[in-house]
Short mmCIF file of C-alpha atoms and ligand atoms in Angstrom, two decimals:
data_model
loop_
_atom_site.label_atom_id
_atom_site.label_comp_id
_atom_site.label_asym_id
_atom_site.label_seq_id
_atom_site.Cartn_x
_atom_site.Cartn_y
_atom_site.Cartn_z
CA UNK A 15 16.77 13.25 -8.10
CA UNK A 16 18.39 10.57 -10.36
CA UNK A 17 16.69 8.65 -13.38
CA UNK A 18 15.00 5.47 -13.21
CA UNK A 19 13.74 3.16 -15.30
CA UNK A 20 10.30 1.35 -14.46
CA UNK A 21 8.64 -1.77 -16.39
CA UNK A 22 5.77 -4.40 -15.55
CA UNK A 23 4.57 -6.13 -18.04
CA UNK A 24 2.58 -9.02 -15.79
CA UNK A 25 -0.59 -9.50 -16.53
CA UNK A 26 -2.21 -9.93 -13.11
CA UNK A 27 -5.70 -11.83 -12.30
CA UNK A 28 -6.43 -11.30 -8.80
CA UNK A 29 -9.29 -12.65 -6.49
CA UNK A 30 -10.78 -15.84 -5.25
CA UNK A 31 -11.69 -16.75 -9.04
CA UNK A 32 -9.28 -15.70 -10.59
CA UNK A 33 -7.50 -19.48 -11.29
CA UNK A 34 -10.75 -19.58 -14.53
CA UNK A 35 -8.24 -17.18 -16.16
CA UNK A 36 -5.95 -20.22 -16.53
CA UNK A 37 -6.66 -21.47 -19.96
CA UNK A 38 -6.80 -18.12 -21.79
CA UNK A 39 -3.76 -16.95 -20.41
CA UNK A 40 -1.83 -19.68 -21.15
CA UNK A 41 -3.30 -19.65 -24.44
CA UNK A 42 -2.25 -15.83 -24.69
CA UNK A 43 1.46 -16.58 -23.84
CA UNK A 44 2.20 -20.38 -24.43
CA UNK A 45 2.81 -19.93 -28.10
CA UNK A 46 -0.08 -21.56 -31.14
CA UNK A 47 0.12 -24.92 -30.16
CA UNK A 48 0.93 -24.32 -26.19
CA UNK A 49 2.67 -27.09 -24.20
CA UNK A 50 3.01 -26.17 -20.15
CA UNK A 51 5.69 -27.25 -17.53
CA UNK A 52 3.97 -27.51 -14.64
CA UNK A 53 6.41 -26.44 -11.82
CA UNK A 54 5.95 -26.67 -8.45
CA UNK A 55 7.49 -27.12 -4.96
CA UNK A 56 7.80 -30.11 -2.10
CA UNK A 57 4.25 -30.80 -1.71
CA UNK A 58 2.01 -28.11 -0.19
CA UNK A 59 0.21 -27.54 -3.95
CA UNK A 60 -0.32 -31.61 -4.17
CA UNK A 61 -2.30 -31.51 -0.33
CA UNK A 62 -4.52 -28.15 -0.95
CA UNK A 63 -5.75 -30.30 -4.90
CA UNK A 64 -4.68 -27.25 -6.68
CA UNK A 65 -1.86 -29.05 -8.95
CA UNK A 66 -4.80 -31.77 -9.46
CA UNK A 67 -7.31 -28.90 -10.24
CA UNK A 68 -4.46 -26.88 -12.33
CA UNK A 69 -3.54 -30.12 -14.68
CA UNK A 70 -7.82 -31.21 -14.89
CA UNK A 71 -8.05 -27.11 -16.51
CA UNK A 72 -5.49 -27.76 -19.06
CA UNK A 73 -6.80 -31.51 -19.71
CA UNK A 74 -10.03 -29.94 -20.38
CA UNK A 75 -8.74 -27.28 -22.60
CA UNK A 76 -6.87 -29.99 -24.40
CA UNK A 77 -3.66 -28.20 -23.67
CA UNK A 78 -0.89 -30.63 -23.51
CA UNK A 79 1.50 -30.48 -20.26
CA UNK A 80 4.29 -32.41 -18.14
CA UNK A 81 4.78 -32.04 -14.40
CA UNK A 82 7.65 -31.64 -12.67
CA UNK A 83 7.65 -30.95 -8.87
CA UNK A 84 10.38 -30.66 -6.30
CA UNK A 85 11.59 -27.09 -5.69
CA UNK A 86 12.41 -26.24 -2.08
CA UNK A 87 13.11 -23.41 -0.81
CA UNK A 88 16.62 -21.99 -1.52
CA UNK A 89 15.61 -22.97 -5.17
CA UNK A 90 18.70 -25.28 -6.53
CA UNK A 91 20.71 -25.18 -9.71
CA UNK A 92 20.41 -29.33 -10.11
CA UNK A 93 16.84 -29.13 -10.53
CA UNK A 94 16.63 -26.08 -12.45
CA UNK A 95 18.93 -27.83 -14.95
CA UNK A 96 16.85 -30.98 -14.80
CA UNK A 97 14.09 -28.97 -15.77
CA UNK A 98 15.60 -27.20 -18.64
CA UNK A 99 16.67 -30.72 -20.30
CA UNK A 100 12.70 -31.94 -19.74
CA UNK A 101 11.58 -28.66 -21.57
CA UNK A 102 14.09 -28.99 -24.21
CA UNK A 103 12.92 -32.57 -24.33
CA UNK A 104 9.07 -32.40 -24.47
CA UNK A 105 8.92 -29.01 -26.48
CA UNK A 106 7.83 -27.13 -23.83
CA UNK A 107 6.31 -23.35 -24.74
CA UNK A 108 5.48 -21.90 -21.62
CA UNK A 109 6.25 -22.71 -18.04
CA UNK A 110 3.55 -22.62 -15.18
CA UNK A 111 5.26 -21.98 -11.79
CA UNK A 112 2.50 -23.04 -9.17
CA UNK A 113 4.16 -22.00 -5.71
CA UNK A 114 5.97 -19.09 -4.30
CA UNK A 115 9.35 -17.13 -4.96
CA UNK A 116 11.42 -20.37 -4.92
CA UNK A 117 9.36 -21.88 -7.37
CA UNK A 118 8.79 -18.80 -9.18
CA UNK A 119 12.87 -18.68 -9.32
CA UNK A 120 13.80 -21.78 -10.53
CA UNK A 121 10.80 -21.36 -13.38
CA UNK A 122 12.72 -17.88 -14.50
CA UNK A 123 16.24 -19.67 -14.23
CA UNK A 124 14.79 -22.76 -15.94
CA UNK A 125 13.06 -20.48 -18.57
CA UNK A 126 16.06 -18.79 -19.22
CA UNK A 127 18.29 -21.81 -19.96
CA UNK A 128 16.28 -23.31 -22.33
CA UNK A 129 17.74 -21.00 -25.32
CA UNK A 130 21.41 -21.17 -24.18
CA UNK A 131 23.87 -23.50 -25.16
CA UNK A 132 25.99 -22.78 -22.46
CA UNK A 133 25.86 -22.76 -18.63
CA UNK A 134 22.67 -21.08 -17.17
CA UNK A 135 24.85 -20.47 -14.01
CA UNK A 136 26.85 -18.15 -15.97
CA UNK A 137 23.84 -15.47 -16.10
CA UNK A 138 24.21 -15.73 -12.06
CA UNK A 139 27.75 -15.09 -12.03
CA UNK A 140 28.20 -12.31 -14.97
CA UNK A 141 29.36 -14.62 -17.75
CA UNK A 142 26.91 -14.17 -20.04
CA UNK A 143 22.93 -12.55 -20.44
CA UNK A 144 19.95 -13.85 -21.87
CA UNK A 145 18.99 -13.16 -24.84
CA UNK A 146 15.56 -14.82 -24.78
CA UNK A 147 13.37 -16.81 -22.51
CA UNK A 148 10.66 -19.09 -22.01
CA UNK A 149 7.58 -17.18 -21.14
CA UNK A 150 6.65 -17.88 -17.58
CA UNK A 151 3.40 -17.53 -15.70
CA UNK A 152 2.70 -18.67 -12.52
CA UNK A 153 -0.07 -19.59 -9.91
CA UNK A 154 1.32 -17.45 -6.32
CA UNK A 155 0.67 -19.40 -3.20
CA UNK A 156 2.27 -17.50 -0.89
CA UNK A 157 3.04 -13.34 -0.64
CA UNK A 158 6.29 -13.12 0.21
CA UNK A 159 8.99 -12.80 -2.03
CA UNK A 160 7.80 -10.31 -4.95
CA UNK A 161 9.13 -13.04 -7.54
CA UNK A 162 5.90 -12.49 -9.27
CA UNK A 163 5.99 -8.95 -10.29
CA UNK A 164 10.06 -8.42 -10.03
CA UNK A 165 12.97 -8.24 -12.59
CA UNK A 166 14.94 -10.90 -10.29
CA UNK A 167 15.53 -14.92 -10.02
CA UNK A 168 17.70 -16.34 -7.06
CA UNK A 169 19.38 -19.42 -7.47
CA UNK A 170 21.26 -21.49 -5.12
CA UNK A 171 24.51 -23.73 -6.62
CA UNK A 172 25.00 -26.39 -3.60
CA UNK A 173 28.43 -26.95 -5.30
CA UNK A 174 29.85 -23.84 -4.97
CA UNK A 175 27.23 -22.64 -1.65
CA UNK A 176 26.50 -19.85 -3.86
CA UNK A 177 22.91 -17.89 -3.47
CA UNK A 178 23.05 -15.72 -6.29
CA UNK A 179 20.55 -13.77 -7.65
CA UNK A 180 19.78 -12.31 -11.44
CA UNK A 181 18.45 -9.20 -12.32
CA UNK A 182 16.63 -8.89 -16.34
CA UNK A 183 13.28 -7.57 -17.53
CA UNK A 184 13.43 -10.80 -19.54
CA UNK A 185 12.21 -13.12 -17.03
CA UNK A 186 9.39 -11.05 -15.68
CA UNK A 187 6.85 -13.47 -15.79
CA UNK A 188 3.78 -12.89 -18.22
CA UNK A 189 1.01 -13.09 -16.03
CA UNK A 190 0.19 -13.95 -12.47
CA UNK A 191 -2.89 -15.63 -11.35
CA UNK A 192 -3.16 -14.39 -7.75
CA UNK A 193 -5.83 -16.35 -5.09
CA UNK A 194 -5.52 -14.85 -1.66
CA UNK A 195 -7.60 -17.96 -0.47
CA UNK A 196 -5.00 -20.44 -2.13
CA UNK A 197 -2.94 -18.72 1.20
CA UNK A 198 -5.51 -19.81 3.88
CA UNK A 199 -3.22 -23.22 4.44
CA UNK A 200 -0.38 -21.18 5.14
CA UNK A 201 1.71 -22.23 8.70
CA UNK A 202 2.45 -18.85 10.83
CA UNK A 203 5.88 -19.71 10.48
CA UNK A 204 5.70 -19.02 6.68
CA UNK A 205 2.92 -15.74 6.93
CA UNK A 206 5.33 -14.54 9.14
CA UNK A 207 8.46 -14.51 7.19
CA UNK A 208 6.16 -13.50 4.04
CA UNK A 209 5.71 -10.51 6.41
CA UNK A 210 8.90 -9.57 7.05
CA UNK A 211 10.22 -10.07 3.65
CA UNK A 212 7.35 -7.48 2.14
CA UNK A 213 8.29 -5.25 4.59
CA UNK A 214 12.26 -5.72 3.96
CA UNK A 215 11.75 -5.40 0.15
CA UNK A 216 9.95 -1.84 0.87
CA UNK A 217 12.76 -0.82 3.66
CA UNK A 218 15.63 -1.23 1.34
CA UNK A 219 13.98 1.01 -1.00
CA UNK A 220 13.19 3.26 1.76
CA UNK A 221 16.65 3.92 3.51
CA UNK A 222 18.17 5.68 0.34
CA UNK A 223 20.37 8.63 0.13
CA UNK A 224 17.61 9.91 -2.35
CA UNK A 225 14.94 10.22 -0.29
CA UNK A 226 13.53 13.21 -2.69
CA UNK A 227 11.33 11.35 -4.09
CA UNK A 228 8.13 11.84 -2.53
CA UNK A 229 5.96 9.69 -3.84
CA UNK A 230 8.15 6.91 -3.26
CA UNK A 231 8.05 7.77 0.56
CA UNK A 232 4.27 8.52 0.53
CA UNK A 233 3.69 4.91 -0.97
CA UNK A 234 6.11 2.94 1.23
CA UNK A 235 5.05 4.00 4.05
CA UNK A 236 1.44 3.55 3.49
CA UNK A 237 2.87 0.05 2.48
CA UNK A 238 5.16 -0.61 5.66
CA UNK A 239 2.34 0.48 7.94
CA UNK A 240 -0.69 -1.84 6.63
CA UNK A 241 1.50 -4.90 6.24
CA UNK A 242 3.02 -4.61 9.92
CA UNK A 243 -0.93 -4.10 10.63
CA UNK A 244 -1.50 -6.74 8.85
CA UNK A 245 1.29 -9.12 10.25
CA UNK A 246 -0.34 -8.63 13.41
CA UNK A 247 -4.07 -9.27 13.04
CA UNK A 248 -2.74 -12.69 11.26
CA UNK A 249 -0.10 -13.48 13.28
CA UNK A 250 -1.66 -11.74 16.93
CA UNK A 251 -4.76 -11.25 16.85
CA UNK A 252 -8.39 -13.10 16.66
CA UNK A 253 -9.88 -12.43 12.81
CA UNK A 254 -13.35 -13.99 11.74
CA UNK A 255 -12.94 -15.91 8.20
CA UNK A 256 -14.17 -13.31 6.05
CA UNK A 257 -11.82 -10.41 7.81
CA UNK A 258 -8.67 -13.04 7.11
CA UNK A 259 -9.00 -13.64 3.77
CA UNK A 260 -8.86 -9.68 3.67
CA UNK A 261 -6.13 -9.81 5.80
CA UNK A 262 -4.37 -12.57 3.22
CA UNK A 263 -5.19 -10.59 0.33
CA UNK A 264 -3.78 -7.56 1.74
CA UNK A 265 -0.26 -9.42 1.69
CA UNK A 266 -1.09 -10.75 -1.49
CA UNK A 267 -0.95 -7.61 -3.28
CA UNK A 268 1.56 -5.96 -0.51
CA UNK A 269 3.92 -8.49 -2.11
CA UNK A 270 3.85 -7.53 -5.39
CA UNK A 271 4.22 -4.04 -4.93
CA UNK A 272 6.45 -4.10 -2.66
CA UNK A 273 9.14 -5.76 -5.22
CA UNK A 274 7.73 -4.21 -8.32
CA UNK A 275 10.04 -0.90 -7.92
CA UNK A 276 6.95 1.08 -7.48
CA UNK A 277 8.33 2.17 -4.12
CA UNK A 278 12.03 3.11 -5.27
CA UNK A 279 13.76 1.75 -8.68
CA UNK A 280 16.64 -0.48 -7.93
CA UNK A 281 19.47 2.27 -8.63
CA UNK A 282 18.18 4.15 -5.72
CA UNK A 283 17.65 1.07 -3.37
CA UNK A 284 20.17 -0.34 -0.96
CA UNK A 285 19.80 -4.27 -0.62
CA UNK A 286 22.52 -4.68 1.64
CA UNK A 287 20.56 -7.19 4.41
CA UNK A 288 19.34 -8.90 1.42
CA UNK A 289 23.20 -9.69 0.37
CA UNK A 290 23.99 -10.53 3.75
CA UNK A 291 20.61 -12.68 4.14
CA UNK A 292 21.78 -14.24 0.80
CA UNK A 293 25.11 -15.47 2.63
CA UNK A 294 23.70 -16.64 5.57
CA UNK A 295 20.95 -19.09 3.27
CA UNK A 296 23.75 -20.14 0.86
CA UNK A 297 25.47 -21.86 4.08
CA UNK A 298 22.73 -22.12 6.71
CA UNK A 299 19.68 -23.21 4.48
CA UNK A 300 17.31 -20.86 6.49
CA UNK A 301 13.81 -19.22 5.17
CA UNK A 302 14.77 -15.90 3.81
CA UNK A 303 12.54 -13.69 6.03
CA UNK A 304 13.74 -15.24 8.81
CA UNK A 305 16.84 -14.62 7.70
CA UNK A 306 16.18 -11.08 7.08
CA UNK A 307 14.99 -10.72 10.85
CA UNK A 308 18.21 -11.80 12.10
CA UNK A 309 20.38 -9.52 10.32
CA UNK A 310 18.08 -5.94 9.93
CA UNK A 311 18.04 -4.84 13.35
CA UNK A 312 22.42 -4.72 13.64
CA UNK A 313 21.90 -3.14 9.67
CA UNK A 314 19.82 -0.60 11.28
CA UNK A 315 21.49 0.21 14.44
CA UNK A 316 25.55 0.20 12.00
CA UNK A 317 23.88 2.49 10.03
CA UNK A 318 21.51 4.73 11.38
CA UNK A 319 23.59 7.80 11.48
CA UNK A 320 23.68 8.10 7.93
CA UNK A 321 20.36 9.45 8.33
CA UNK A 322 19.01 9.86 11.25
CA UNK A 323 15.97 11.70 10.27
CA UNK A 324 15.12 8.86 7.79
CA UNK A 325 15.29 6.53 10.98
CA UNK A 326 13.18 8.82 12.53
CA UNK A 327 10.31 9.03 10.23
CA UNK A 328 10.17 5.34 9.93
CA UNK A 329 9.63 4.68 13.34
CA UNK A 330 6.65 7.79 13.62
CA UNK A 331 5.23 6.71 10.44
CA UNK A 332 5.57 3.01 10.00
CA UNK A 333 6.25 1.82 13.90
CA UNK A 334 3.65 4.34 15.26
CA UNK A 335 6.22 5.57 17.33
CA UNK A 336 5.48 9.09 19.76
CA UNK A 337 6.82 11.72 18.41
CA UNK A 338 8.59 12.99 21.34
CA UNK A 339 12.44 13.11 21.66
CA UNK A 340 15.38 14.00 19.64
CA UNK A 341 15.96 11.78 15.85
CA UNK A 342 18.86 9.81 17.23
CA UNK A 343 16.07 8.84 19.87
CA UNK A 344 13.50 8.20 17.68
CA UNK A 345 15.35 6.31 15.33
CA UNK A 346 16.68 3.94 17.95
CA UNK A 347 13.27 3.49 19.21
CA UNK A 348 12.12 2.96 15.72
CA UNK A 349 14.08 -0.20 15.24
CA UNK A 350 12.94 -1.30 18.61
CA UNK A 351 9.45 -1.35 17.48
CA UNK A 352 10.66 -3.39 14.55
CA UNK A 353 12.39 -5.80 16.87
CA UNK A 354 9.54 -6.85 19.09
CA UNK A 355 7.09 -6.71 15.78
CA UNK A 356 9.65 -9.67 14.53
CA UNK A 357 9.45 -11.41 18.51
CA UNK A 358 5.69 -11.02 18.41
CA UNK A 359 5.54 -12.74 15.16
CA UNK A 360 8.15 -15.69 16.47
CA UNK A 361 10.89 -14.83 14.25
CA UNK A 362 14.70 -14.50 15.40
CA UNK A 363 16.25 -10.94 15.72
CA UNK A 364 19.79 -12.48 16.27
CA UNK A 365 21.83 -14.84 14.23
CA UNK A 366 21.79 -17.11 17.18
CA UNK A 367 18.52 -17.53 17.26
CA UNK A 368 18.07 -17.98 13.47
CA UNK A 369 20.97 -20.75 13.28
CA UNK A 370 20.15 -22.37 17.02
CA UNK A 371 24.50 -21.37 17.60
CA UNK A 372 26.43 -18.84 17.47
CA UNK A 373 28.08 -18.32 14.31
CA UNK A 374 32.00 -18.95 14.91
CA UNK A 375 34.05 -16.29 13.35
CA UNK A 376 35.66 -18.06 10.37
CA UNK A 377 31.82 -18.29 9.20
CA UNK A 378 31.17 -14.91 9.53
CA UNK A 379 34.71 -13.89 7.60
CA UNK A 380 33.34 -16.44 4.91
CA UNK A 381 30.08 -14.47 4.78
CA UNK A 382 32.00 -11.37 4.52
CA UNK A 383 34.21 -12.19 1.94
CA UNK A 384 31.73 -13.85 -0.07
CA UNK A 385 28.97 -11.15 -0.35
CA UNK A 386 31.93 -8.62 -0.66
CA UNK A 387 33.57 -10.99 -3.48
CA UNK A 388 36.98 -10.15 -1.67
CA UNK A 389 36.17 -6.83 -0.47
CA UNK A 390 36.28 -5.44 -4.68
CA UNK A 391 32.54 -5.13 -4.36
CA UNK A 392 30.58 -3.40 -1.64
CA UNK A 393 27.10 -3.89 -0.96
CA UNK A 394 24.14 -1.16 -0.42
CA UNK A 395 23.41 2.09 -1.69
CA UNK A 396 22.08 3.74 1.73
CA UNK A 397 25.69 2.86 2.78
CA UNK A 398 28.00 0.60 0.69
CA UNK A 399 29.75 -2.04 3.03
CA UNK A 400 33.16 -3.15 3.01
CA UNK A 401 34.24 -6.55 3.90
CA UNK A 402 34.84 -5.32 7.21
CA UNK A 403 31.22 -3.40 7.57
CA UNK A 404 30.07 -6.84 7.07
CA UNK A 405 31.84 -8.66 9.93
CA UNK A 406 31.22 -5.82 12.49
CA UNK A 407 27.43 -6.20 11.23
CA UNK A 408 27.10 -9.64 11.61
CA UNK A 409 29.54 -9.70 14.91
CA UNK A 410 26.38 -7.53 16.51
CA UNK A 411 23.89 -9.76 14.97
CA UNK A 412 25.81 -12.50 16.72
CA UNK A 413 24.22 -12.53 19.98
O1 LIG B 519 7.44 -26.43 -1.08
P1 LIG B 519 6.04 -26.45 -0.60
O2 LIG B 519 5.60 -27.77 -0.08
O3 LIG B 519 5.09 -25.89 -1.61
O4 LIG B 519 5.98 -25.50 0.72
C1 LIG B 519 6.31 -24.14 0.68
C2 LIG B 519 7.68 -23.85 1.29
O5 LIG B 519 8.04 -24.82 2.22
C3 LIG B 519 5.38 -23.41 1.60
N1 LIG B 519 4.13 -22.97 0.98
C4 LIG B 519 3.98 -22.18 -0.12
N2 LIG B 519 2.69 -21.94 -0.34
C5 LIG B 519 1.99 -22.62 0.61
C6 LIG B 519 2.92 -23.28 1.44
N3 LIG B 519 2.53 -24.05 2.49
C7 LIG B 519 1.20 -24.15 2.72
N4 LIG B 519 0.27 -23.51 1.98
C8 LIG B 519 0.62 -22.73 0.92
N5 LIG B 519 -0.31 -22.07 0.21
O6 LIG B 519 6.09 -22.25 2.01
C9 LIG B 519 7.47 -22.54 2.02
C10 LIG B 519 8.25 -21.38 1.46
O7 LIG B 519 8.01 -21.26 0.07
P2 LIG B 519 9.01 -20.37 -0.80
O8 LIG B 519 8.54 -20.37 -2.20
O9 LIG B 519 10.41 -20.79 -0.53
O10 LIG B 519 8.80 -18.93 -0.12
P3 LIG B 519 9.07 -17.48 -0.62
O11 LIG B 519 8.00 -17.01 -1.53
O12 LIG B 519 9.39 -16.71 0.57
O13 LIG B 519 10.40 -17.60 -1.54
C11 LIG B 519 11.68 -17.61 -0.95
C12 LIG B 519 12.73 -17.61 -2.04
O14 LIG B 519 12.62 -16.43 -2.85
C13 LIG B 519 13.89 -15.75 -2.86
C14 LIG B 519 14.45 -16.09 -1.50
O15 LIG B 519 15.82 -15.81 -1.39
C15 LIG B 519 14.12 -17.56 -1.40
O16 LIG B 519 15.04 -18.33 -2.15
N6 LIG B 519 13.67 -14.34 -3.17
C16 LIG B 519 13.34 -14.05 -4.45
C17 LIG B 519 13.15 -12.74 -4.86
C18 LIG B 519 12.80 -12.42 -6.26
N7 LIG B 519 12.85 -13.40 -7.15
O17 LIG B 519 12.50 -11.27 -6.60
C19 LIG B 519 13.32 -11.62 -3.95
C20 LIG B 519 13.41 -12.00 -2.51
O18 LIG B 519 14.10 -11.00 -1.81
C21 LIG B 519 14.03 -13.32 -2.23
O19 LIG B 519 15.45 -13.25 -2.19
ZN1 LIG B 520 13.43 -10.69 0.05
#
């Protein structure tokens, strides 16, 4: 059993009221005199009124504010620096992400840079750490990424086509105002990738060489199951409104927990398909969990002899898999199960289907190299990959 650290500050409102909290919590965390970025992405937050509805609350409150829109998914560097000069500018004391992980990102990165003279990239690549912040709240429109309850910001540099991401309890944001009915406008496309990403965030902390911990296997599989339930009464199946706005708030929360290390601390987590995903966005520009689909399936079926009980259990307890057959059996069907969750939902299983091409192999050496920095830094905890892992991973994901 190895030693783990384990912080959340967030202060979390949850429920279809819980936007009233707005005022008070910025109030809390926005400093005596608080003045709010209002962040936000390419538009969805404009068409559902809740930016209008956001800036009329802090009008109201007499809470001064400036607006700055634009994120897109991939978060990028330009903007995040565009946004630290405008809160250097207006005296900005607390920023208001209203959106999802990419917008939650670029508010931590943005936060972040504010205090440093220097480079904010340079927290990305290992140059430097924070030593202080903006405080950051945020209004979650999608459950998906985790960014609201997690240590980590990930940044895209379109200069370099880097997608890096940064790691600090600094940036966890203050509080969260969480709305499973802000979800209802939602496309598939999106619930589903939010779906796959939850469950991703929970299966790298599940395949672990420490699988000791009990609790930690207890709680994400409880998780794994009711959000692949959940995936498919959304994405499959015919709900009345009241059951789907259970349904949404069920992913809501899933989210959060799912990247909150309550399942598994980071030391004992692997991560690996979340490098490789990282590579693929950097270049390709695709949604994460999409991404994510493409590549877990070849992860799994490289790897699953590490641990072939581990498989085994997954597919029994989270894939409802028979329990009839040998592990190496089990665990093969286990990822099967996964696969044709991802087709029922629409998402790709192959990199093909994710990019529309094949990927030609100087791309996939590119990938390689990059997530490997070289080959002097290998990826995952369940296994660590070498440069070479990586190309035989993606080369099977390649179909
Ligand atoms: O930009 P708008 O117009 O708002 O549309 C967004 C965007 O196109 C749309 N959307 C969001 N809420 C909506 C909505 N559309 C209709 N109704 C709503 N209520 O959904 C699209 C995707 O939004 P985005 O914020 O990009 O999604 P997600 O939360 O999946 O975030 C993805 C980013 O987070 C990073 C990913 O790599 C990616 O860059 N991650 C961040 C993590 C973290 N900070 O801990 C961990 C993750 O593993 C992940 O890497
Ligand atoms: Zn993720």
């Amino acid at each position: 059993m190895k030693d783990f650290h384990f912080y959340i500050p967030t202060e979390i409102e949850f429920g279809v009221n819980a936007e009233e909290q707005l005022v008070t919590l910025v109030r809390k965390y926005g400093g005596g005199a608080p003045k709010v970025l209002v962040h936000y992405g390419g538009g969805s937050a404009v068409r559902s009124g809740l930016i209008a509805r956001t800036e009329q609350r802090l009008a109201d409150a007499g809470i001064a504010f400036v607006t700055m829109g634009g994120v897109r998914p991939n978060p990028r560097l330009s903007l995040v620096n565009e946004g630290i000069k405008l809160c250097r500018r207006e005296g900005v004391t607390l920023i208001l992400a209203v959106g999802g992980g990419s917008v939650i990102d670029s508010a931590k990165a943005i936060g972040y840079g504010v205090g440093y003279e220097g480079d904010v990239w340079d927290f990305y690549v290992g140059k430097a750490a924070p030593t202080t912040t903006l405080p950051v709240g945020c209004i979650l429109t999608i459950p998906a990424a985790g960014s609201e309850m997690s240590d980590c910001t990930v940044i895209t540099n379109e200069q370099t086509q880097q997608k890096l991401g940064y790691s600090n309890d600094l940036g966890r944001l203050r509080f969260a105002i969480m709305n499973p009915a802000l979800t209802a406008t939602l496309p598939a496309y999106q619930i589903a990738c939010g779906t796959v990403d939850i469950m991703m965030h929970t299966m790298e902390r599940y395949f672990t060489k420490d699988t000791d911990m009990d609790m930690n296997t207890a709680m994400g599989e409880a998780l794994l199951r009711r959000v692949r339930e959940t995936g498919d009464a959304l994405l499959c199946g015919e709900v009345d409104e009241p059951t789907r706005l259970r349904h949404h708030a069920t992913l809501m929360w899933a989210s959060s927990w799912a990247h909150n290390d309550f399942t598994g601390s980071r030391n004992i987590s692997d991560f690996a398909t979340h490098k490789i995903e990282h590579e693929i966005s950097a270049i390709f520009d695709v949604a994460h969990g999409a991404g994510l689909a493409a590549v877990w399936p070849s992860w799994a079926r490289y790897n699953k002899h590490i641990d072939y009980a581990r498989f085994a259990s997954f597919a029994t307890n989270v894939m409802g898999v028979e329990p009839e057959g040998t592990v190496e059996e089990l665990a093969e069907k286990g990822i099967e199960a996964m696969e044709a969750a991802y087709r029922r939902w629409h998402m790709p299983t192959s990199l093909s289907e994710l990019i529309g091409r094949k990927a030609t192999d100087d791309e996939i050496a590119l990938m390689a190299d990059k997530c490997t920095r070289g080959d002097t830094f290998h990826p995952g905890y369940f296994r660590p990959l070498t440069r070479q892992d990586i190309i035989n991973i993606l080369t099977l994901a390649n179909k």
